[in-house]
mmCIF file of C-alpha atoms in Angstrom:
data_model
loop_
_atom_site.group_PDB
_atom_site.id
_atom_site.type_symbol
_atom_site.label_atom_id
_atom_site.label_comp_id
_atom_site.label_asym_id
_atom_site.label_seq_id
_atom_site.Cartn_x
_atom_site.Cartn_y
_atom_site.Cartn_z
ATOM 1 C CA SER A 24 112.780 100.458 119.188
ATOM 2 C CA GLN A 25 113.641 101.977 116.109
ATOM 3 C CA GLN A 26 115.401 99.646 113.327
ATOM 4 C CA GLY A 27 116.486 102.309 111.353
ATOM 5 C CA GLU A 28 118.851 105.052 112.364
ATOM 6 C CA GLU A 29 118.919 108.200 110.028
ATOM 7 C CA ASP A 30 122.032 110.585 109.891
ATOM 8 C CA PRO A 31 122.584 113.783 109.793
ATOM 9 C CA GLN A 32 119.082 114.802 111.698
ATOM 10 C CA ALA A 33 118.864 117.782 109.504
ATOM 11 C CA LEU A 34 120.993 119.101 106.495
ATOM 12 C CA SER A 35 121.087 122.240 104.541
ATOM 13 C CA ILE A 36 122.202 122.743 101.059
ATOM 14 C CA GLN A 37 121.862 125.468 98.703
ATOM 15 C CA GLU A 38 120.057 124.082 95.528
ATOM 16 C CA GLY A 39 122.299 122.524 92.915
ATOM 17 C CA GLU A 40 124.291 120.516 95.316
ATOM 18 C CA ASN A 41 123.808 116.891 96.267
ATOM 19 C CA ALA A 42 122.668 115.697 99.923
ATOM 20 C CA THR A 43 123.451 112.301 100.542
ATOM 21 C CA MET A 44 121.718 110.937 103.961
ATOM 22 C CA ASN A 45 122.399 107.543 105.812
ATOM 23 C CA CYS A 46 120.434 104.758 107.596
ATOM 24 C CA SER A 47 122.070 102.300 109.224
ATOM 25 C CA TYR A 48 120.156 99.230 111.086
ATOM 26 C CA LYS A 49 120.307 96.527 113.337
ATOM 27 C CA THR A 50 118.678 93.381 112.246
ATOM 28 C CA SER A 51 118.643 90.958 108.878
ATOM 29 C CA ILE A 52 116.247 92.568 106.021
ATOM 30 C CA ASN A 53 114.778 92.003 102.847
ATOM 31 C CA ASN A 54 114.395 95.156 101.679
ATOM 32 C CA LEU A 55 114.692 98.957 102.383
ATOM 33 C CA GLN A 56 113.253 101.748 101.704
ATOM 34 C CA TRP A 57 113.675 105.406 101.557
ATOM 35 C CA TYR A 58 110.266 107.751 101.908
ATOM 36 C CA ARG A 59 109.363 111.104 101.797
ATOM 37 C CA GLN A 60 107.908 113.761 103.441
ATOM 38 C CA ASN A 61 106.673 117.110 102.907
ATOM 39 C CA SER A 62 105.754 119.061 105.956
ATOM 40 C CA GLY A 63 102.241 118.579 107.029
ATOM 41 C CA ARG A 64 101.330 115.758 104.583
ATOM 42 C CA GLY A 65 102.013 112.049 104.565
ATOM 43 C CA LEU A 66 105.324 110.036 102.982
ATOM 44 C CA VAL A 67 105.844 109.232 99.972
ATOM 45 C CA HIS A 68 107.521 106.054 98.541
ATOM 46 C CA LEU A 69 110.900 106.799 97.036
ATOM 47 C CA ILE A 70 112.558 103.529 95.934
ATOM 48 C CA LEU A 71 112.679 100.282 97.567
ATOM 49 C CA ILE A 72 116.117 98.514 97.131
ATOM 50 C CA ARG A 73 116.228 94.830 98.050
ATOM 51 C CA SER A 74 119.276 93.350 99.808
ATOM 52 C CA ASN A 75 120.821 91.375 97.150
ATOM 53 C CA GLU A 76 120.828 94.941 95.230
ATOM 54 C CA ARG A 77 123.701 96.779 96.060
ATOM 55 C CA GLU A 78 122.928 99.905 94.404
ATOM 56 C CA LYS A 79 119.998 101.269 92.481
ATOM 57 C CA HIS A 80 119.141 104.995 90.345
ATOM 58 C CA SER A 81 115.503 106.216 90.077
ATOM 59 C CA GLY A 82 115.692 109.884 88.063
ATOM 60 C CA ARG A 83 118.310 112.464 90.504
ATOM 61 C CA LEU A 84 117.981 109.337 93.509
ATOM 62 C CA ARG A 85 120.226 106.312 93.784
ATOM 63 C CA VAL A 86 120.423 104.408 97.141
ATOM 64 C CA THR A 87 123.450 102.169 98.525
ATOM 65 C CA LEU A 88 122.845 98.882 100.604
ATOM 66 C CA ASP A 89 125.651 97.503 102.421
ATOM 67 C CA THR A 90 125.000 94.719 104.292
ATOM 68 C CA SER A 91 127.967 93.419 105.315
ATOM 69 C CA LYS A 92 128.061 97.488 107.575
ATOM 70 C CA LYS A 93 123.855 97.356 107.798
ATOM 71 C CA SER A 94 123.451 100.605 105.893
ATOM 72 C CA SER A 95 122.489 101.984 103.023
ATOM 73 C CA SER A 96 122.418 105.752 101.799
ATOM 74 C CA LEU A 97 120.407 108.207 99.753
ATOM 75 C CA LEU A 98 121.979 110.447 97.594
ATOM 76 C CA ILE A 99 120.006 113.415 95.350
ATOM 77 C CA THR A 100 121.991 115.140 92.887
ATOM 78 C CA ALA A 101 121.192 118.355 91.574
ATOM 79 C CA SER A 102 118.742 119.100 94.646
ATOM 80 C CA ARG A 103 116.373 121.796 94.637
ATOM 81 C CA ALA A 104 114.469 124.406 96.080
ATOM 82 C CA ALA A 105 111.145 121.281 96.131
ATOM 83 C CA ASP A 106 113.389 118.259 97.214
ATOM 84 C CA THR A 107 112.726 119.924 100.860
ATOM 85 C CA ALA A 108 111.137 117.463 103.304
ATOM 86 C CA SER A 109 111.984 114.724 105.529
ATOM 87 C CA TYR A 110 113.879 111.795 104.071
ATOM 88 C CA PHE A 111 112.812 108.356 106.093
ATOM 89 C CA CYS A 112 114.354 104.844 105.807
ATOM 90 C CA ALA A 113 112.228 101.816 106.193
ATOM 91 C CA THR A 114 113.575 98.508 106.953
ATOM 92 C CA ASP A 115 110.997 95.267 106.462
ATOM 93 C CA GLY A 116 110.338 92.868 108.755
ATOM 94 C CA SER A 117 107.235 90.289 108.807
ATOM 95 C CA ASN A 118 103.816 89.884 106.837
ATOM 96 C CA TYR A 119 105.237 94.044 105.664
ATOM 97 C CA LYS A 120 105.748 95.470 108.640
ATOM 98 C CA LEU A 121 107.984 97.916 108.088
ATOM 99 C CA THR A 122 109.926 99.839 111.157
ATOM 100 C CA PHE A 123 111.373 103.419 109.852
ATOM 101 C CA GLY A 124 114.063 105.721 111.746
ATOM 102 C CA LYS A 125 113.459 109.293 112.925
ATOM 103 C CA GLY A 126 114.679 110.602 109.675
ATOM 104 C CA THR A 127 116.629 113.858 107.631
ATOM 105 C CA LEU A 128 115.197 116.672 107.696
ATOM 106 C CA LEU A 129 116.860 118.242 104.154
ATOM 107 C CA THR A 130 116.399 122.250 103.683
ATOM 108 C CA VAL A 131 117.361 123.065 99.904
ATOM 109 C CA ASN A 132 118.024 127.026 99.880
ATOM 110 C CA PRO A 133 117.260 128.963 96.657
ATOM 111 C CA ASP B 18 93.319 107.326 91.733
ATOM 112 C CA ALA B 19 92.024 109.019 94.535
ATOM 113 C CA GLY B 20 94.597 107.417 97.045
ATOM 114 C CA VAL B 21 94.218 106.367 100.769
ATOM 115 C CA ILE B 22 91.544 108.568 101.669
ATOM 116 C CA GLN B 23 91.776 109.848 105.857
ATOM 117 C CA SER B 24 89.120 111.958 107.676
ATOM 118 C CA PRO B 25 88.595 114.235 109.491
ATOM 119 C CA ARG B 26 91.952 116.361 108.645
ATOM 120 C CA HIS B 27 92.290 117.713 112.041
ATOM 121 C CA GLU B 28 90.686 116.843 115.498
ATOM 122 C CA VAL B 29 90.362 119.062 118.091
ATOM 123 C CA THR B 30 88.802 117.565 121.940
ATOM 124 C CA GLU B 31 88.909 117.574 125.349
ATOM 125 C CA MET B 32 90.340 115.166 127.391
ATOM 126 C CA GLY B 33 88.575 112.116 128.340
ATOM 127 C CA GLN B 34 86.033 112.436 124.778
ATOM 128 C CA GLU B 35 86.077 109.634 122.890
ATOM 129 C CA VAL B 36 88.011 110.047 119.536
ATOM 130 C CA THR B 37 86.849 108.055 116.080
ATOM 131 C CA LEU B 38 89.960 108.415 113.045
ATOM 132 C CA ARG B 39 88.436 106.577 109.891
ATOM 133 C CA CYS B 40 90.976 105.707 106.541
ATOM 134 C CA LYS B 41 89.684 104.588 103.117
ATOM 135 C CA PRO B 42 92.456 102.238 101.827
ATOM 136 C CA ILE B 43 93.270 102.054 97.552
ATOM 137 C CA SER B 44 90.854 99.850 96.166
ATOM 138 C CA GLY B 45 92.227 96.833 95.745
ATOM 139 C CA HIS B 46 94.808 96.902 98.117
ATOM 140 C CA ASN B 47 94.362 94.019 100.977
ATOM 141 C CA SER B 48 96.679 94.833 103.661
ATOM 142 C CA LEU B 49 95.884 98.076 105.807
ATOM 143 C CA PHE B 50 98.078 99.735 108.948
ATOM 144 C CA TRP B 51 97.632 102.889 111.307
ATOM 145 C CA TYR B 52 100.584 104.523 112.783
ATOM 146 C CA ARG B 53 101.604 107.612 114.834
ATOM 147 C CA GLN B 54 103.760 110.391 114.589
ATOM 148 C CA THR B 55 105.458 112.436 116.752
ATOM 149 C CA MET B 56 108.353 114.555 117.397
ATOM 150 C CA MET B 57 109.648 112.131 120.238
ATOM 151 C CA ARG B 58 108.910 108.727 119.303
ATOM 152 C CA GLY B 59 108.950 109.119 115.622
ATOM 153 C CA LEU B 60 106.659 107.025 112.954
ATOM 154 C CA GLU B 61 105.332 104.148 114.853
ATOM 155 C CA LEU B 62 103.269 101.046 113.442
ATOM 156 C CA LEU B 63 100.069 100.299 116.059
ATOM 157 C CA ILE B 64 98.285 97.846 114.223
ATOM 158 C CA TYR B 65 97.855 96.089 110.884
ATOM 159 C CA PHE B 66 95.407 94.345 108.709
ATOM 160 C CA ASN B 67 95.697 91.760 105.918
ATOM 161 C CA ASN B 68 92.514 91.088 104.243
ATOM 162 C CA ASN B 69 90.471 92.834 107.298
ATOM 163 C CA VAL B 70 91.793 90.626 110.058
ATOM 164 C CA PRO B 71 93.957 92.327 112.438
ATOM 165 C CA ILE B 72 97.450 90.641 112.438
ATOM 166 C CA ASP B 73 99.599 92.413 114.696
ATOM 167 C CA ASP B 74 98.440 94.937 117.151
ATOM 168 C CA SER B 75 101.863 95.068 119.733
ATOM 169 C CA GLY B 76 101.682 98.318 118.688
ATOM 170 C CA MET B 77 98.781 99.378 119.895
ATOM 171 C CA PRO B 78 99.626 101.553 123.383
ATOM 172 C CA GLU B 79 97.026 100.472 125.845
ATOM 173 C CA ASP B 80 93.268 99.461 125.758
ATOM 174 C CA ARG B 81 92.163 102.770 125.008
ATOM 175 C CA PHE B 82 93.217 102.384 121.446
ATOM 176 C CA SER B 83 91.025 100.230 119.414
ATOM 177 C CA ALA B 84 90.966 99.619 115.478
ATOM 178 C CA LYS B 85 88.494 97.595 113.226
ATOM 179 C CA MET B 86 87.906 97.111 109.946
ATOM 180 C CA PRO B 87 84.490 95.996 109.021
ATOM 181 C CA ASN B 88 84.700 95.682 105.397
ATOM 182 C CA ALA B 89 87.822 96.247 102.564
ATOM 183 C CA SER B 90 87.091 99.489 102.095
ATOM 184 C CA PHE B 91 86.982 101.457 105.641
ATOM 185 C CA SER B 92 88.384 101.335 109.107
ATOM 186 C CA THR B 93 88.297 103.075 112.119
ATOM 187 C CA LEU B 94 90.976 103.961 115.222
ATOM 188 C CA LYS B 95 88.878 104.413 117.757
ATOM 189 C CA ILE B 96 91.036 106.835 121.134
ATOM 190 C CA GLN B 97 88.418 106.170 124.698
ATOM 191 C CA PRO B 98 89.129 108.034 126.291
ATOM 192 C CA SER B 99 91.684 110.265 124.837
ATOM 193 C CA GLU B 100 94.555 111.714 126.570
ATOM 194 C CA PRO B 101 96.655 114.470 125.689
ATOM 195 C CA ARG B 102 99.523 112.110 125.528
ATOM 196 C CA ASP B 103 97.489 111.299 122.778
ATOM 197 C CA SER B 104 98.429 114.444 120.753
ATOM 198 C CA ALA B 105 100.136 113.285 117.670
ATOM 199 C CA VAL B 106 99.210 112.577 113.267
ATOM 200 C CA TYR B 107 97.612 109.957 112.982
ATOM 201 C CA PHE B 108 98.275 107.909 109.366
ATOM 202 C CA CYS B 109 96.669 105.093 107.348
ATOM 203 C CA ALA B 110 98.778 103.343 104.870
ATOM 204 C CA SER B 111 97.485 100.312 102.284
ATOM 205 C CA ILE B 112 99.669 97.549 100.012
ATOM 206 C CA ALA B 113 98.523 95.623 97.660
ATOM 207 C CA GLY B 114 98.785 91.634 97.276
ATOM 208 C CA SER B 115 102.808 90.759 97.197
ATOM 209 C CA THR B 116 104.398 94.692 96.801
ATOM 210 C CA ASP B 117 105.805 96.213 100.187
ATOM 211 C CA THR B 118 105.405 99.953 98.815
ATOM 212 C CA GLN B 119 102.699 101.607 101.333
ATOM 213 C CA TYR B 120 101.078 104.320 99.983
ATOM 214 C CA PHE B 121 99.851 106.921 102.774
ATOM 215 C CA GLY B 122 97.183 109.193 103.842
ATOM 216 C CA PRO B 123 97.217 112.590 104.661
ATOM 217 C CA GLY B 124 97.299 111.474 108.408
ATOM 218 C CA THR B 125 95.007 112.962 110.908
ATOM 219 C CA ARG B 126 96.408 115.785 113.597
ATOM 220 C CA LEU B 127 94.855 115.171 116.932
ATOM 221 C CA THR B 128 95.209 117.540 119.474
ATOM 222 C CA VAL B 129 93.813 116.327 123.293
ATOM 223 C CA LEU B 130 93.662 118.970 125.794
#
């Protein structure tokens, strides 16, 4: 079964706006990761947040984690057309197994 | 660094044929993962290896699927016989040691007619 569930399924914004995507999961985790997938390409790791962290930043990315609500959010600030992609959250299991959600398709219009 | 390499990038075959997908992980990475991605089911883990040994193959759909890792730099995923419902994009990913970040290959788009 899918551990991570992203919402919204699709998001369309204008260049320069901020984009927020959410992820909910069911069981306890050691860490949560966000990946990006451009059309027709493999997934690329963006950021990892551990269960004892509440917020993490990387460039224009900001990730929050609320383990009490079993949820995470990914914020992309000042979006660019090049940010157009699908974004997936992934939760860890044992032995480095990751379980991915179905993703949020982000479209940034120039 | 060439990254994870997969071949072929595209494969079109007819139902009943054998299909072999190949993966070369990043040098020095000791864990390798095979995933399948479809619109309906998203990204599913099929099998993963640690130090060339299969650790968990619970995601392999059925006996028609098999995977091997004869050495640290090569793995195959074989489907025999293939069926139209096997049509998907198959990804290989690898990680190094105790890190958690997976590095994905570009994928193989398989179409079974």
